[in-house]
Tab-separated table of C-alpha atoms in Angstrom:
chain	number	residue	atom	x	y	z
A	24	MET	CA	5.727	-24.082	-20.771
A	25	PHE	CA	4.771	-21.951	-17.969
A	26	SER	CA	1.332	-22.124	-16.654
A	27	ILE	CA	-0.513	-19.103	-15.135
A	28	SER	CA	0.168	-20.399	-11.605
A	29	ASP	CA	3.930	-20.768	-12.359
A	30	LEU	CA	3.859	-17.186	-13.708
A	31	LYS	CA	2.098	-15.891	-10.692
A	32	ASN	CA	4.907	-17.432	-8.441
A	33	THR	CA	7.672	-15.537	-10.250
A	34	ARG	CA	9.487	-12.734	-8.467
A	35	TYR	CA	9.036	-10.440	-11.571
A	36	TYR	CA	5.232	-11.023	-11.394
A	37	GLN	CA	5.133	-10.334	-7.603
A	38	GLU	CA	7.102	-7.145	-8.101
A	39	VAL	CA	4.851	-5.830	-10.719
A	40	CYS	CA	1.758	-6.640	-8.745
A	41	TYR	CA	3.371	-4.878	-5.709
A	42	GLU	CA	4.309	-1.715	-7.874
A	43	SER	CA	0.821	-1.483	-9.356
A	44	GLU	CA	-0.645	-1.722	-6.035
A	45	LEU	CA	1.590	0.873	-4.534
A	46	ASN	CA	1.136	3.256	-7.399
A	47	LEU	CA	-2.629	3.132	-7.198
A	48	VAL	CA	-2.688	3.626	-3.293
A	49	MET	CA	-0.297	6.614	-3.656
A	50	ARG	CA	-2.551	8.107	-6.369
A	51	LEU	CA	-5.594	7.581	-3.981
A	52	ILE	CA	-3.850	9.181	-1.124
A	53	GLU	CA	-2.943	12.149	-3.123
A	54	ARG	CA	-6.430	12.621	-4.417
A	55	ARG	CA	-8.068	11.965	-0.965
A	56	ILE	CA	-5.841	13.811	1.462
A	57	GLY	CA	-2.925	15.410	-0.572
A	58	GLY	CA	0.709	14.576	-0.613
A	59	VAL	CA	2.593	12.839	2.214
A	60	SER	CA	5.901	13.475	3.637
A	61	GLN	CA	9.033	11.394	2.908
A	62	ASP	CA	8.715	9.608	6.296
A	63	LEU	CA	5.073	8.480	5.480
A	64	GLN	CA	6.149	7.547	2.020
A	65	VAL	CA	8.755	5.121	3.480
A	66	LYS	CA	6.299	3.601	5.827
A	67	ILE	CA	3.844	2.937	3.048
A	68	ASN	CA	6.667	1.421	0.808
A	69	LYS	CA	7.314	-1.131	3.504
A	70	LEU	CA	3.719	-2.432	3.481
A	71	SER	CA	2.914	-5.818	1.904
A	72	VAL	CA	0.527	-6.065	-1.071
A	73	GLU	CA	-2.129	-7.307	1.415
A	74	ASP	CA	-1.639	-4.190	3.576
A	75	LEU	CA	-1.708	-1.839	0.603
A	76	GLU	CA	-5.042	-3.438	-0.480
A	77	ASN	CA	-6.423	-2.797	3.109
A	78	LEU	CA	-4.880	0.883	3.141
A	79	GLY	CA	-6.719	1.439	-0.236
A	80	LEU	CA	-10.087	0.432	1.458
A	81	ALA	CA	-9.412	2.385	4.525
A	82	LEU	CA	-8.544	5.474	2.521
A	83	LEU	CA	-12.303	5.669	1.707
A	84	ASP	CA	-12.964	6.795	5.384
A	85	PHE	CA	-9.940	9.089	5.722
A	86	THR	CA	-10.572	12.716	6.071
A	87	SER	CA	-7.118	13.876	6.896
A	88	LYS	CA	-3.383	12.947	6.915
A	89	ALA	CA	-3.859	12.209	10.585
A	90	ASP	CA	-6.073	9.305	9.678
A	91	LEU	CA	-3.340	7.972	7.387
A	92	VAL	CA	-0.673	8.250	10.422
A	93	VAL	CA	-2.987	6.470	12.808
A	94	TRP	CA	-3.607	3.527	10.234
A	95	LEU	CA	0.175	3.335	9.613
A	96	ASN	CA	0.909	3.274	13.336
A	97	ASN	CA	-1.900	0.644	14.008
A	98	GLN	CA	-0.333	-1.362	11.323
A	99	ALA	CA	3.167	-1.194	12.755
A	100	SER	CA	1.869	-2.041	16.153
A	101	SER	CA	-0.046	-5.063	14.934
A	102	ALA	CA	3.181	-6.292	13.070
A	103	SER	CA	5.193	-6.246	16.215
């Protein structure tokens, strides 16, 4: 029998969590600053769940797409 801990470690569970987080962040972006380009979408899709959570919080302070671009570029710089 699987425990909750075992379930959370499965690839399927992790993929579902990622997709849920990504969908929420994309809806927040759409609501806050409008749609994004395909290029920005690709960058967002490459973020980890933790980074998506951080982006969701950062979105509260965004006023334009430029804020999103700066945030994504900072993430790319810190990952290098």
